[in-house]
C-alpha cells in the first residue's frame, strides 16, 4: 500500500487539485492511504512593534510588545483556520469514498513536509505547479515522487 499526500491551503485551486486527484488518479488513491496536510503560519511578532493612532491631523506612535495572550489568540485562530481547511478537504474525500488522515502544524512548510514524508513514509505528493519548487527540495533523498498538475483546474 502506498501513502499519498495532498497539501491543502485556503485557495479554491487547492480543493480543485484534490478533486482532480480523487477523480483522475482513482486507482492509485483507492489502493493508498491518503494524507491531507495544511500548514499554519508562524506568528512573526518582532517586538517591539510600533502602532500608530490618528487624532485629527496628529499621529501618535507608540511601541508595544505583544504579550503571551495576544500570541496565544493568534495561534488559536491559525489552528481553527487550518482545521477548517482540512475538514472541508476531508469531506471532499469522503464524498469520493476515500477516508483521509489529516495533519496540521506550525513552522516552515518545507521542514514540516520533509518530516511528514519521513514519518509517514509518503510515496507520492500530488501538487500544483505553484508548489512544485519548494516540494522538490522536500523530496530530495527520499523515495517520494511528485505528481505535478500543471493545467488550470476549473469547473465548467
XYZ file of C-alpha atoms in Angstrom:
156
model
C 0.000 0.000 0.000
C 1.331 3.426 -0.968
C 0.899 6.605 1.023
C -0.307 9.656 -0.913
C -0.330 13.224 0.398
C -2.135 16.290 -0.886
C -1.161 19.679 0.518
C -4.192 21.864 1.092
C -4.441 25.606 1.614
C -7.294 28.101 1.658
C -7.402 28.559 -2.115
C -10.084 27.026 -4.313
C -7.379 25.702 -6.632
C -6.176 23.551 -3.749
C -9.602 21.922 -3.427
C -9.837 21.595 -7.216
C -6.479 19.797 -7.153
C -7.782 17.388 -4.522
C -10.919 16.671 -6.554
C -8.812 16.198 -9.693
C -6.590 13.693 -7.875
C -9.585 11.798 -6.477
C -11.226 11.565 -9.900
C -8.213 11.133 -12.206
C -5.915 9.058 -10.020
C -8.736 6.926 -8.678
C -6.891 3.587 -8.872
C -3.824 4.955 -7.099
C -5.876 6.776 -4.467
C -8.188 3.830 -3.743
C -5.244 1.493 -3.186
C -3.391 4.005 -0.987
C -3.610 5.657 2.381
C -4.404 9.352 1.831
C -2.944 12.151 3.929
C -4.043 15.790 3.833
C -1.748 18.487 5.172
C -2.293 22.183 5.883
C 0.408 24.339 7.392
C -0.240 27.026 9.969
C 1.636 30.293 9.549
C 4.310 31.116 12.052
C 3.491 34.139 14.158
C 6.086 36.698 13.254
C 5.751 39.189 16.059
C 9.029 41.024 16.243
C 8.938 43.102 19.388
C 8.846 45.954 19.759
C 6.214 46.706 17.167
C 5.008 50.229 16.518
C 1.328 51.098 16.480
C 0.064 54.402 15.238
C -3.100 56.185 16.097
C -4.587 59.233 14.394
C -6.142 62.045 16.357
C -7.311 64.712 13.921
C -4.204 65.732 11.970
C -1.803 64.439 14.611
C -0.468 60.918 14.703
C 0.727 59.246 17.847
C 3.286 56.451 17.605
C 3.955 54.117 20.484
C 5.869 50.863 20.725
C 4.283 47.748 22.129
C 5.388 44.224 22.725
C 2.841 41.506 22.050
C 2.081 39.660 25.218
C 1.630 35.930 25.519
C -2.170 36.277 25.412
C -2.049 38.020 22.021
C 0.294 35.366 20.652
C -1.903 32.572 22.055
C -5.019 34.087 20.454
C -3.270 34.343 17.079
C -2.125 30.719 17.331
C -5.658 29.579 18.215
C -7.069 31.477 15.242
C -4.496 29.940 12.883
C -5.272 26.456 14.246
C -9.031 26.925 13.712
C -8.467 28.094 10.133
C -6.171 25.140 9.342
C -8.607 22.658 10.897
C -11.481 24.174 8.902
C -9.483 23.870 5.677
C -8.677 20.235 6.465
C -12.256 19.439 7.455
C -13.518 20.675 4.088
C -10.860 18.609 2.283
C -11.678 15.539 4.379
C -15.359 15.945 3.481
C -14.445 16.109 -0.229
C -12.537 12.838 0.192
C -15.458 11.195 1.999
C -17.806 12.281 -0.807
C -15.495 10.311 -3.149
C -15.482 7.283 -0.835
C -11.962 7.925 0.485
C -11.036 8.140 4.147
C -8.161 10.569 4.680
C -5.920 11.319 7.613
C -5.195 14.985 8.333
C -2.158 16.857 9.655
C -1.510 20.456 10.590
C 1.428 22.048 12.342
C 3.185 25.375 12.846
C 6.507 26.026 11.219
C 8.395 26.210 7.982
C 6.331 24.207 5.459
C 9.461 22.671 3.892
C 10.619 21.298 7.250
C 7.144 20.079 8.179
C 6.569 18.355 4.836
C 10.013 16.734 4.929
C 9.217 15.374 8.418
C 5.821 14.004 7.327
C 7.386 12.344 4.268
C 9.805 10.529 6.556
C 7.459 9.790 9.472
C 4.504 8.613 7.360
C 6.562 7.030 4.561
C 4.849 9.143 1.884
C 5.366 7.740 -1.623
C 3.539 10.360 -3.685
C 2.657 14.031 -3.262
C 0.019 15.463 -5.559
C 0.620 19.156 -6.097
C 0.007 22.043 -8.432
C 2.739 23.844 -10.341
C 2.787 26.731 -7.834
C 4.011 24.486 -5.003
C 6.466 22.413 -7.052
C 9.693 24.327 -6.450
C 9.549 24.058 -2.663
C 8.411 20.443 -2.761
C 11.301 19.343 -4.976
C 13.607 20.302 -2.115
C 11.476 18.347 0.363
C 11.568 15.143 -1.659
C 15.331 15.051 -2.253
C 16.946 11.911 -0.861
C 13.565 10.219 -0.360
C 11.516 7.647 -2.244
C 8.711 10.195 -2.595
C 7.547 11.233 -6.064
C 5.739 14.398 -7.103
C 2.694 14.360 -9.334
C 2.506 17.928 -10.626
C -0.781 19.038 -12.150
C 0.031 21.945 -14.435
C -3.222 22.562 -16.234
C -5.765 25.024 -14.977
C -8.139 23.253 -12.673
C -11.541 24.827 -13.021
C -15.070 23.618 -13.176
C -17.001 24.372 -16.339
